[in-house]
Coordinates of C-alpha atoms in Angstrom, one line a residue:
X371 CA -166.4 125.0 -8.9
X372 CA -168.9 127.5 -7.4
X373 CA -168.1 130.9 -6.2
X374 CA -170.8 132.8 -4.5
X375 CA -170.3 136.5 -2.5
X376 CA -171.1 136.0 1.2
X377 CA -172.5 138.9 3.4
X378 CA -172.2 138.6 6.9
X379 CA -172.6 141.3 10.1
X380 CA -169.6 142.3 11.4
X381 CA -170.2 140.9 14.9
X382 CA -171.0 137.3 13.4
X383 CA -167.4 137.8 12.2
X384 CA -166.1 139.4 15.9
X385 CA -167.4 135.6 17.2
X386 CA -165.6 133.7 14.4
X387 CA -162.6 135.8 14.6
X388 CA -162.1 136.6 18.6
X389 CA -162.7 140.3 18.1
X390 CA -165.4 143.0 19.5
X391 CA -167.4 145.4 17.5
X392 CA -169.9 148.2 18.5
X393 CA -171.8 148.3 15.1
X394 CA -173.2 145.7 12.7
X395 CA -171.6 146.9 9.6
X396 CA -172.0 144.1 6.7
X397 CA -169.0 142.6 5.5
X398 CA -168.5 141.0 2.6
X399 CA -166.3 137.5 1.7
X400 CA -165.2 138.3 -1.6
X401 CA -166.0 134.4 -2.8
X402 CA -166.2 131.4 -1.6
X403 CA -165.7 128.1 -3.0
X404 CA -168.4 125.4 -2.5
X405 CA -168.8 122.3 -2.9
X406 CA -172.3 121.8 -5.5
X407 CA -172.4 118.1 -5.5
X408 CA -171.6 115.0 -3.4
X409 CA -171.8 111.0 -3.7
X410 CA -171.2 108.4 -1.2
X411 CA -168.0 105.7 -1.7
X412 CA -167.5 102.4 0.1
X413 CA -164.8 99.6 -0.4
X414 CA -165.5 97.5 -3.5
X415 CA -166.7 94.6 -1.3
X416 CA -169.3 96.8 0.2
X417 CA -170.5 98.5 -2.9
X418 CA -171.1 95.1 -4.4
X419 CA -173.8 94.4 -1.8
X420 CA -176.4 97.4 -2.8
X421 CA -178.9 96.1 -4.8
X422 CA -182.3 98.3 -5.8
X423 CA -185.1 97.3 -3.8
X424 CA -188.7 97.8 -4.8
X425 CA -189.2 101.3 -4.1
X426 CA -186.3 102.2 -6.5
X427 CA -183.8 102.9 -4.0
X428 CA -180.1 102.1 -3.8
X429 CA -180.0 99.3 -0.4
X430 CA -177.3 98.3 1.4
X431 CA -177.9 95.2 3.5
X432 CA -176.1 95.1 6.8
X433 CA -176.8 92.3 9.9
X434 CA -177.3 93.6 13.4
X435 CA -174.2 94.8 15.1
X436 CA -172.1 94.6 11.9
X437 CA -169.8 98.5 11.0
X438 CA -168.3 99.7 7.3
X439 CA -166.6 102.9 6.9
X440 CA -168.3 104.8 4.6
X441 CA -166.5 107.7 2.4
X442 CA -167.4 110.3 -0.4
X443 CA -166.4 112.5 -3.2
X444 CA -167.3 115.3 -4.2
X445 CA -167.1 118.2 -6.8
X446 CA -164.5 119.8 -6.6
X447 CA -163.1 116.8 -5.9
X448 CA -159.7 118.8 -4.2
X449 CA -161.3 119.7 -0.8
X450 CA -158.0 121.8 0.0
X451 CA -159.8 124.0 -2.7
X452 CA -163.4 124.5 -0.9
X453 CA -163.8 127.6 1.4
X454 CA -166.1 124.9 3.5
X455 CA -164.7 121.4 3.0
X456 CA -166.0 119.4 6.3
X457 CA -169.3 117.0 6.0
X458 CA -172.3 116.3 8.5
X459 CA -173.1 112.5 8.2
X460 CA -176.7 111.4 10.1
X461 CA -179.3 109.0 10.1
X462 CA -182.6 108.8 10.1
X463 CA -182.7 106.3 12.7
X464 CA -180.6 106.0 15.1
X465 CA -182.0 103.0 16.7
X466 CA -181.5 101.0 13.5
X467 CA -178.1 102.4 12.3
X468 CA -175.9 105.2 14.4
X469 CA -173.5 107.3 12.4
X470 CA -170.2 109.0 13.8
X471 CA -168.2 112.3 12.0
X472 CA -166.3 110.4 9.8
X473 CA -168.8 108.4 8.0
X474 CA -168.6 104.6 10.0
X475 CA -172.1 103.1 10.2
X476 CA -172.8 100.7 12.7
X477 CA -176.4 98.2 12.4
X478 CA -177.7 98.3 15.9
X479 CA -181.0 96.8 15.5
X480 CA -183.1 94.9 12.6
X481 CA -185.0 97.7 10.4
X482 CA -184.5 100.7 7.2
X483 CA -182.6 104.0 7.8
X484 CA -181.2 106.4 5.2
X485 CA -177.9 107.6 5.9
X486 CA -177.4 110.7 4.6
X487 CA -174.2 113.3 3.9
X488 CA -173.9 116.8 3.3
X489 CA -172.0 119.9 3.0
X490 CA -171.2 121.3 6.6
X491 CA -172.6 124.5 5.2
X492 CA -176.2 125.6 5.4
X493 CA -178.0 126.3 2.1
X494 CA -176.3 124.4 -0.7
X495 CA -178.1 121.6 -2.8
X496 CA -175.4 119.3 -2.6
X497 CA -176.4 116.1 -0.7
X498 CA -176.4 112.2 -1.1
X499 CA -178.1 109.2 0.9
X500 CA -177.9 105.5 0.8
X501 CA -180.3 103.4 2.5
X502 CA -179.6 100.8 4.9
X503 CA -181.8 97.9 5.1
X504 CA -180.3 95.7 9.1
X505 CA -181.1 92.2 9.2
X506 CA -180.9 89.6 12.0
X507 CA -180.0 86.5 9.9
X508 CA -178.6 86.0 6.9
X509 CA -181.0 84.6 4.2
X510 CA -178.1 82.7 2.5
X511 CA -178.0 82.1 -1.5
X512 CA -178.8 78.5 -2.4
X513 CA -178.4 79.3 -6.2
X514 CA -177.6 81.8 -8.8
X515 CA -179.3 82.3 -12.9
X516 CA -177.4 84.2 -15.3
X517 CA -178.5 86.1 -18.5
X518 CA -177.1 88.4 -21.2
X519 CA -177.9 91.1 -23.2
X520 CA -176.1 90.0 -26.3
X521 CA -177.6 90.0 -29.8
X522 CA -174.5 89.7 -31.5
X523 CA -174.4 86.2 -33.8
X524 CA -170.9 85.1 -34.4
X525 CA -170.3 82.5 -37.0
X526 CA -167.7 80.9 -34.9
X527 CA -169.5 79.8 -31.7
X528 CA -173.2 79.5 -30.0
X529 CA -172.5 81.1 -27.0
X530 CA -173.6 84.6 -26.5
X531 CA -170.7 86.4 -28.0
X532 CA -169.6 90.4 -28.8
X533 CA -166.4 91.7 -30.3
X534 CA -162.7 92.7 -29.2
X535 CA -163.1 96.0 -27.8
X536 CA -167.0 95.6 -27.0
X537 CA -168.8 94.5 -24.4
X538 CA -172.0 93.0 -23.3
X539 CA -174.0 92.7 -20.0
X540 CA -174.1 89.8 -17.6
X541 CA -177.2 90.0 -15.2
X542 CA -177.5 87.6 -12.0
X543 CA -181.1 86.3 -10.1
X544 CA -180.4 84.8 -7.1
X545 CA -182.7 82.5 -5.2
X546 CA -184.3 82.7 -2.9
X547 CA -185.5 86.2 -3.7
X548 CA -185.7 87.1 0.0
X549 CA -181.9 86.2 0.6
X550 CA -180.2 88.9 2.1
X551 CA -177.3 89.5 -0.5
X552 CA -179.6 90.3 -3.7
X553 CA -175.9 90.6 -5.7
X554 CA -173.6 88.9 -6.7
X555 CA -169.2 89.5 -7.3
X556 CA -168.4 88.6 -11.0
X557 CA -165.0 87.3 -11.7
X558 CA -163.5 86.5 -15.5
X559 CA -161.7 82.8 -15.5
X560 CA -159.3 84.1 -17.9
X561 CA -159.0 88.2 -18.0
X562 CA -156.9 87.4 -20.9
X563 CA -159.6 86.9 -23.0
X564 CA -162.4 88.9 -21.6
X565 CA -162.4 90.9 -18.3
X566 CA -165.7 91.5 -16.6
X567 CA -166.7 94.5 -13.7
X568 CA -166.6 92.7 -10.4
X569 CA -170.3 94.9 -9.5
X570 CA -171.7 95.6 -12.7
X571 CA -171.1 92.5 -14.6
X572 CA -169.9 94.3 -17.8
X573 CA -167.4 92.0 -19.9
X574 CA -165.3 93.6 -22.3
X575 CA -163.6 91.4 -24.9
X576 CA -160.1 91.1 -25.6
X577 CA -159.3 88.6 -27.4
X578 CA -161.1 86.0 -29.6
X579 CA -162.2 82.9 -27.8
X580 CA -164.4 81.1 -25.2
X581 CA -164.3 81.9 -21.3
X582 CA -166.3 81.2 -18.6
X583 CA -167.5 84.2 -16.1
X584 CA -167.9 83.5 -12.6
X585 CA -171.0 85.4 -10.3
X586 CA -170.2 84.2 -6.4
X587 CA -172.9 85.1 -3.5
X588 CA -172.0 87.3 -0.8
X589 CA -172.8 85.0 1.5
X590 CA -170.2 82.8 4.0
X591 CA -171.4 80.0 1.8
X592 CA -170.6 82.1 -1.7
X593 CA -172.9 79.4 -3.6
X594 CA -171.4 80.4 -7.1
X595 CA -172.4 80.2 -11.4
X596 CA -170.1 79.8 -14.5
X597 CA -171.5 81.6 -17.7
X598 CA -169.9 80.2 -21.2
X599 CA -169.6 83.5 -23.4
X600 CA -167.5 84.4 -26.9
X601 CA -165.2 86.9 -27.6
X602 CA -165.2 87.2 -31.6
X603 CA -162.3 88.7 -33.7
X604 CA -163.3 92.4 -35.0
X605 CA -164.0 91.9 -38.8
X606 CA -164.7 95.1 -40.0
X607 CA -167.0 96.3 -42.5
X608 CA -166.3 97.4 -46.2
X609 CA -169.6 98.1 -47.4
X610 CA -173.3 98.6 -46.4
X611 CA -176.5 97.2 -48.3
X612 CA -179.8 99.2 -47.1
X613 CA -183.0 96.8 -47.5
X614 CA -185.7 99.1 -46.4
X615 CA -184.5 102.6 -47.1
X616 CA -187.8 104.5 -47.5
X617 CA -190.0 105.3 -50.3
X618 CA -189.9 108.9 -51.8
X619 CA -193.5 109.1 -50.4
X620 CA -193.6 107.1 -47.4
X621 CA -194.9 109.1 -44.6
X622 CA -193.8 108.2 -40.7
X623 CA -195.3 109.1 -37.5
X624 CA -194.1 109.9 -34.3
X625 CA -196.7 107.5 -32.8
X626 CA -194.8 104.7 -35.1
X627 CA -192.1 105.2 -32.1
X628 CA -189.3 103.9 -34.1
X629 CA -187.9 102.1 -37.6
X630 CA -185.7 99.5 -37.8
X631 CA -183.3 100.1 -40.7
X632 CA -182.4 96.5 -41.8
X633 CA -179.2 96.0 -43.8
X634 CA -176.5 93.9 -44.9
X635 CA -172.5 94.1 -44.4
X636 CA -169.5 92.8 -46.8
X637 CA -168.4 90.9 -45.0
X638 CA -171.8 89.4 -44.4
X639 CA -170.1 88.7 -40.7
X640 CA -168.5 92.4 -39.7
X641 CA -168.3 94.1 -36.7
X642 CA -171.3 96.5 -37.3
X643 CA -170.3 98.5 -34.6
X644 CA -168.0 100.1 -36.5
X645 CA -170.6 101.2 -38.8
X646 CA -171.0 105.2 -38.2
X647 CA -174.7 106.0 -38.0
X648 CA -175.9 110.0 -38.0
X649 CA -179.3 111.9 -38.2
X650 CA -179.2 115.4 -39.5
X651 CA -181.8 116.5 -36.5
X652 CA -181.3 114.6 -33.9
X653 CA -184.7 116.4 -32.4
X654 CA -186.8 115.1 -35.3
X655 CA -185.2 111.6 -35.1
X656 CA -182.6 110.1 -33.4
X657 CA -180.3 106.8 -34.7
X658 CA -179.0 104.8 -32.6
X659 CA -175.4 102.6 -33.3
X660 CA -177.6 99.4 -34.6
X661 CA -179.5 101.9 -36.8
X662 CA -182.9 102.2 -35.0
X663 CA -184.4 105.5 -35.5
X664 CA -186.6 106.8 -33.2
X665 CA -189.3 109.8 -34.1
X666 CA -188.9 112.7 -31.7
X667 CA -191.5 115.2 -33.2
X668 CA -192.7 116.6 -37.0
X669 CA -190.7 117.9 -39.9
X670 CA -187.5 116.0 -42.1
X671 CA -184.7 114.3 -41.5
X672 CA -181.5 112.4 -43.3
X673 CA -179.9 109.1 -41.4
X674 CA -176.6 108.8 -42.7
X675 CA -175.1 105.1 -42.3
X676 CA -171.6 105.0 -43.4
X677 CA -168.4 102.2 -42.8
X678 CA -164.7 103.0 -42.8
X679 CA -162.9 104.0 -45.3
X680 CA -160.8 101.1 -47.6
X681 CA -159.3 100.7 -50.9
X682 CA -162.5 99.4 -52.9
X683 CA -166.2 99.2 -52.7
X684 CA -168.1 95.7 -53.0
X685 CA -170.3 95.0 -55.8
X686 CA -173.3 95.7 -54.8
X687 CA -172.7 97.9 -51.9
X688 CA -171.8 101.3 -50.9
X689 CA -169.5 103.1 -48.1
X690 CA -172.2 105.6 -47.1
X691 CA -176.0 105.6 -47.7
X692 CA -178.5 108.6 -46.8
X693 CA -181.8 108.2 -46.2
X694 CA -185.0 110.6 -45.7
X695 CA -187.6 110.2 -43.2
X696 CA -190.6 112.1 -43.5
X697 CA -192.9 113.4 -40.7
X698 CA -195.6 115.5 -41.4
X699 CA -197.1 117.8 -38.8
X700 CA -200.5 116.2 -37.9
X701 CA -200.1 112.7 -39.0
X702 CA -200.5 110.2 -35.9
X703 CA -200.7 106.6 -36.2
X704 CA -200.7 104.2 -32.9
X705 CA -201.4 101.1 -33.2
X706 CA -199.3 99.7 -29.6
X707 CA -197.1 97.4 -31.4
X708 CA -194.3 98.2 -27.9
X709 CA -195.8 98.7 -24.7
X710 CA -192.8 101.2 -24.2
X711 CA -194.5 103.3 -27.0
X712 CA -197.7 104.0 -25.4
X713 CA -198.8 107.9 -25.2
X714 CA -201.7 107.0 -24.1
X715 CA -202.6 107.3 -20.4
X716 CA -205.9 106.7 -17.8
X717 CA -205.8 110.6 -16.9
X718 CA -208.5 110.0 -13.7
X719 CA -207.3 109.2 -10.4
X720 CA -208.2 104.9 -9.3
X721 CA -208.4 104.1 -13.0
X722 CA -205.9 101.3 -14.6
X723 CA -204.3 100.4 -18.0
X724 CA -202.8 97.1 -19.2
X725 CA -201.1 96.6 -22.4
X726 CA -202.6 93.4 -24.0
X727 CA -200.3 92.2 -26.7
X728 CA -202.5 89.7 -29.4
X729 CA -203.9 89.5 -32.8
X730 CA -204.1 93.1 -32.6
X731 CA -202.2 94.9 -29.3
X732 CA -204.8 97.0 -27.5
X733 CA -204.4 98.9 -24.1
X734 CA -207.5 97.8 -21.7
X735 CA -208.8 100.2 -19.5
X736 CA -210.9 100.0 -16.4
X737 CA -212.5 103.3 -15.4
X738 CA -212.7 104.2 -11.7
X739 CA -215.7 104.7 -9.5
X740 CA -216.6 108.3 -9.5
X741 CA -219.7 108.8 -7.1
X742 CA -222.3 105.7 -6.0
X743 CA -223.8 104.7 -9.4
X744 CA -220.9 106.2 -12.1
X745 CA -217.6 105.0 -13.0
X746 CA -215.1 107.6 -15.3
X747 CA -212.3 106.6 -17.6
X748 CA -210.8 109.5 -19.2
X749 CA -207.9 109.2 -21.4
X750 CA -205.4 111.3 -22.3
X751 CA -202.4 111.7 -24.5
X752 CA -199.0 112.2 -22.7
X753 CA -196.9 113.1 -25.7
X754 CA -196.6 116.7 -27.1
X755 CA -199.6 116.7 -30.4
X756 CA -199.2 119.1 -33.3
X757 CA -202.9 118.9 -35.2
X758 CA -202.8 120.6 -38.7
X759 CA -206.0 120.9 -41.2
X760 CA -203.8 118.6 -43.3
X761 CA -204.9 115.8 -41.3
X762 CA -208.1 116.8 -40.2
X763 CA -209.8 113.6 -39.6
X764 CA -209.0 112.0 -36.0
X765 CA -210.1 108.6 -35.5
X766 CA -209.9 106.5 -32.5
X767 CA -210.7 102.1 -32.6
X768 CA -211.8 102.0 -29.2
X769 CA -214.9 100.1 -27.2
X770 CA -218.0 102.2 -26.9
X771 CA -220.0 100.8 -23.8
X772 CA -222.8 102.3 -24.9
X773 CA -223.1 99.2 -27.1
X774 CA -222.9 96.9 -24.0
X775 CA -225.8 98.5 -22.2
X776 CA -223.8 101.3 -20.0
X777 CA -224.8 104.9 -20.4
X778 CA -221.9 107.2 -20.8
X779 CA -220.7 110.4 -22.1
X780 CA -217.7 111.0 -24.4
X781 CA -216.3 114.4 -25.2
X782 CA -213.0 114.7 -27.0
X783 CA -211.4 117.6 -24.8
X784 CA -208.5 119.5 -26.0
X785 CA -206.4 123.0 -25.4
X786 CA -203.8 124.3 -27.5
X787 CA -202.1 127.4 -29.2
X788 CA -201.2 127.9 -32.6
X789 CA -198.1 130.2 -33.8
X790 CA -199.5 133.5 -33.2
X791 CA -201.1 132.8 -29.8
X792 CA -204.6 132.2 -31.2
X793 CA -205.8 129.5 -28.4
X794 CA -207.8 126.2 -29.7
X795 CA -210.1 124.7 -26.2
X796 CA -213.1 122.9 -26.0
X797 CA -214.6 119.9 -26.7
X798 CA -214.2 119.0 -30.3
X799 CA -218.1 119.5 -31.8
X800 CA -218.9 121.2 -27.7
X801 CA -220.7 118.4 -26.4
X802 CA -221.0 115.0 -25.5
X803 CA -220.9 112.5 -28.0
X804 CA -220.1 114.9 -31.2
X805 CA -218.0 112.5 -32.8
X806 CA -218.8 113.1 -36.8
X807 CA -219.6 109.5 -37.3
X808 CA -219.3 106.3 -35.7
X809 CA -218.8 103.0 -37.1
X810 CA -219.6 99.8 -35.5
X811 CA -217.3 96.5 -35.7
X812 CA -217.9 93.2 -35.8
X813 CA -216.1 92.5 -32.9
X814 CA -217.7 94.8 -30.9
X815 CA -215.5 98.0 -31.0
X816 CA -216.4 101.3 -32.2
X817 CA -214.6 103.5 -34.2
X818 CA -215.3 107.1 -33.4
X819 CA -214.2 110.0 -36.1
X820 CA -213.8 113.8 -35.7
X821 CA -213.8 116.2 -39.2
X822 CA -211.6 119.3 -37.7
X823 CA -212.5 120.5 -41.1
X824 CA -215.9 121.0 -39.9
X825 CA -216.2 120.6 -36.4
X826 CA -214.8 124.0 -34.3
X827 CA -213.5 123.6 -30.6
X828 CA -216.2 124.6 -27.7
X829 CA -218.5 126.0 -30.4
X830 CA -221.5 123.6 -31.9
X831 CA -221.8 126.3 -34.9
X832 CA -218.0 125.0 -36.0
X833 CA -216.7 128.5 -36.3
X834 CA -213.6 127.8 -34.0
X835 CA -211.7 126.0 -36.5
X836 CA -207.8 125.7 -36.9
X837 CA -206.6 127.9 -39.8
X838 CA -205.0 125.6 -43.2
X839 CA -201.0 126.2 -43.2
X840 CA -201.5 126.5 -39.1
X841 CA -199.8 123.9 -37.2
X842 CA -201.9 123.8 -33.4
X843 CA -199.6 122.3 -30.4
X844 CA -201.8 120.8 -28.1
X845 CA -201.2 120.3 -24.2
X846 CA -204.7 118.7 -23.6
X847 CA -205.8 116.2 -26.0
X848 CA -208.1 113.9 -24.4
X849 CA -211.0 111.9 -24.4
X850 CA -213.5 112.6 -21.4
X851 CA -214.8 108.9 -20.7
X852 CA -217.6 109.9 -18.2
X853 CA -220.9 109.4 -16.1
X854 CA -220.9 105.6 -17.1
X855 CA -224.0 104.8 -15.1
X856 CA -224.3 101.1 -13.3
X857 CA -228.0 101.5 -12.1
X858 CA -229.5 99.9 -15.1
X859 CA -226.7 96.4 -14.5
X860 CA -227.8 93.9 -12.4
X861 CA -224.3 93.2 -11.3
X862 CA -224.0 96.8 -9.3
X863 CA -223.0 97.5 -7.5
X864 CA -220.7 94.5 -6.6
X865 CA -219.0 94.1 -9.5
X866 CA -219.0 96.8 -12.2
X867 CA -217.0 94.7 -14.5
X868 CA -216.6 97.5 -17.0
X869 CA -213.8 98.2 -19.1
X870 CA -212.9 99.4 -22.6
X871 CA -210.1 98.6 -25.3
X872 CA -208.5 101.1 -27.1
X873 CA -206.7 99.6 -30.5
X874 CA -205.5 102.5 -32.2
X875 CA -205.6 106.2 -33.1
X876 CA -205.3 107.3 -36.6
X877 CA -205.5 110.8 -38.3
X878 CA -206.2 111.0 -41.9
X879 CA -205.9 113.7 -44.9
X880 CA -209.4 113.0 -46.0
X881 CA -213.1 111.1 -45.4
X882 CA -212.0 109.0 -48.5
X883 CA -208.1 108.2 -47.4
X884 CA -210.0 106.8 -43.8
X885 CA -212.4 104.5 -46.1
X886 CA -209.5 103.3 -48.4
X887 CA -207.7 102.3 -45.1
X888 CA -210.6 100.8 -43.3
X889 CA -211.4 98.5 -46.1
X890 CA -207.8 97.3 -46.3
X891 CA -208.0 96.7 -43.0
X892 CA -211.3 95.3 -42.7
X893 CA -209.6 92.5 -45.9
X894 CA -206.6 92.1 -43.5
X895 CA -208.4 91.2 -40.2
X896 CA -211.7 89.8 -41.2
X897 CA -213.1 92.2 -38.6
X898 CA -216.3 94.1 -41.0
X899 CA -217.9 97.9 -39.9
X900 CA -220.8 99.7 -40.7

């Protein structure tokens, strides 16, 4: 609960209070109470309707001429607490959806208003909308697909399954996709074995065995699907195997996104929920409760997987089990294996990017039309970098359109500050097209390579170069795809059909480490450089 001092002139207060004054001496309300946040309620049956709608936003679907009362709640949640407890509902269009004082909507014609509530006071932040999308006609239901989120096996049944206690996710797609109810109401056939959330479509187990849940359309006609699920018995664990804890020297980076830590249970079948999982710096890596740890940023870390306590230990396996993850400051290596793990981003306006997953993953870029006769691509990295002289030796597997008869410029742009304030901006080399050394592949990439060991920032005399033991934190670290020229294509200026592939980005200690991981890769792909 807020309290805030208000000042107000004394003959503000003569018109609240009935009285007269001569003089506009300030007075001051010792505190007030205020209400600093705000959500809109509705009945369960009304709730159960919103659906999220292609711009994001929470939609209620109403038909012409139909009324719900809507409520809120609020923190405080006690209005007899709050020095100004009354709310101002409104609309943004009345002649789609009117409003009165106590929150009842009414759909008046066919259209999209927000209806919005807030504090009867001016000034506070507190405020909460809902939009209201009025229909006509009813686009009825004709049938309803159900999935789940389970990835629990149980060694009792098929069906999509999780333990007593847990739960799992139920999601509905109704067809047609224009009908006017989007949701669905989810019901459990027997709540004595699993119940489910009549919106949400959460089941929880409660007791081992099969059930059926029930989604039912919204509808008059409340078209409706059965779902077969499993509830299995909690079994849990009395030891933990690790099969890929780390190597003393195994190195990760924070481009890797994450690590799977695979392992085995005794039982083999255990509820592996119950397994504790913990990372001793949760902003150098975090583990989740299936034991996926995800990189956040450079240094060390321990994930700690440990099961509950019993009377012995299984041959073979252990109650608790530390690992170390390594992950120096300056080591990067992205190679796209998740499009949710791509820091990689077209940084010019009209440009696009599409993750291609194949052989090898690669994002495919198509620049954007600067003037009349140039197209620009620049990309840049969106996650925080750290560049050390440990790793000096930045190199990028990405197409060079040079080699398909474009001109263009490339200039690997970046700005950052080391410990002591020192700043590090330029263009790596200070032109275009410094790269150290280029290679080109047989399947008609490039890979470009920097040496920050010898090439400065901004200065083509390399005397701007980082300090060794200095770790740089870069908030620009891009390359400047540019002044790709069309004239010389016979297809301008129609249809540029340019675009280039970026495969991965790899720092290295050394000239030599690159080579050694070339060639191995180079073995691995059958794709040859020179």
């Amino acid at each position: 609960m807020k309290s805030i001092k208000r000042y107000l002139p004394l003959a503000a207060l003569a018109l609240i209070f009935g009285f007269a004054s001569c003089e506009e001496e300030p007075y001051v309300l010792d505190s007030a109470n205020l209400m600093y946040s705000i959500q809109i309620d509705m009945a369960n049956e009304d709730r159960a309707k919103i659906y999220v709608d292609e711009t994001e936003s929470q939609t209620l679907p109403l038909l012409v001429g139909e009324s719900i009362q809507l409520g809120f709640t609020s923190d405080p949640a006690d209005l007899s607490t709050l020095t100004y407890p009354d709310v101002v509902w409104s609309s943004s269009d009345e002649s789609v959806v009117v409003v009165d004082e106590t929150g009842k909507i009414t759909a008046k014609a066919a259209g999209i208003a927000v209806v919005t509530v807030n504090p009867s006071t001016v000034n506070l932040p507190a405020t909460a909308s809902i939009k209201v999308t009025v229909v006509a006609d009813v686009t009825k239901v004709t049938s309803i697909e159900i999935t789940d989120d389970s990835d629990h096996v149980s060694e009792f049944s098929p069906l999509p399954s999780c333990y007593i206690g847990e739960s799992m996710t139920l999601t509905a797609t109704v067809t047609p996709a224009d009908a006017t109810y989007k949701t669905v109401l989810w019901s459990s056939k027997d709540e004595s074995i699993a119940v489910i959330d009549p919106i949400t479509g959460v089941v929880t187990g409660v007791a081992q065995g099969e059930v059926k849940m029930v989604a039912t359309a919204l509808d008059a006609d409340k078209v409706s699907a059965e779902y077969a699920i499993y509830i299995d018995k909690v079994i849990t664990p009395e030891g933990i195997k690790i099969n890929n804890a780390p190597a003393a020297d195994e190195e990760f980076s924070v481009g890797d996104g994450y690590y799977q830590i695979d392992f085995d249970t005794y039982p083999a079948v255990s509820t592996t929920s119950l397994i504790t999982w913990t990372s001793s710096d949760p902003a150098v890596a975090e583990v989740d409760a299936k034991g996926k740890v995800t990189f956040k940023m450079y240094g060390e870390v321990e994930i700690t997987a440990a099961v509950p306590e019993s009377e012995s230990t299984p041959a073979g396996f252990v109650k608790t089990q530390t690992m170390k993850f390594v992950i120096p400051a300056g080591f990067y290596r992205e190679h796209f294996v998740d499009q949710n793990i791509v820091n990689w981003n077209m940084a010019t306006n009209g440009g696009t990017q599409v993750w291609m997953e194949g052989a090898e993953n690669y994002i495919y870029f198509t620049p954007n039309r600067a003037n009349s006769n140039t197209l620009r691509g620049d990309i840049k990295r969106t996650a925080p970098t750290y560049i050390t002289q440990n790793y000096p030796i930045l190199c990028f597997r990405i197409d060079d359109v040079n080699d398909l008869g474009y001109a263009r410029n490339i200039t690997f742009d970046t700005s950052g500050n080391i410990e002591d304030g020192t700043k590090f901006s330029g263009g790596i080399g200070s032109n275009n097209n410094k790269w150290k050394k280029k290679y080109k592949c047989s399947d008609g990439s490039a890979i470009l390579i920097y040496d920050l060991a010898t090439q400065g920032f901004g200065k083509s005399d390399g005397t701007n170069l980082l300090p060794e033991g200095t770790v740089c934190t870069f908030a620009t670290f891009q390359l400047k795809y540019a002044d790709i020229r069309l004239s010389d294509k016979a297809d301008f200026p129609d249809d540029p059909g340019v675009h280039y592939r970026m495969f991965w980005f790899h720092t290295f200690k050394s000239e030599d480490a690159l080579n050694a991981y070339l060639n191995t890769w180079s073995t691995e792909t059958g794709i040859t450089f020179e």
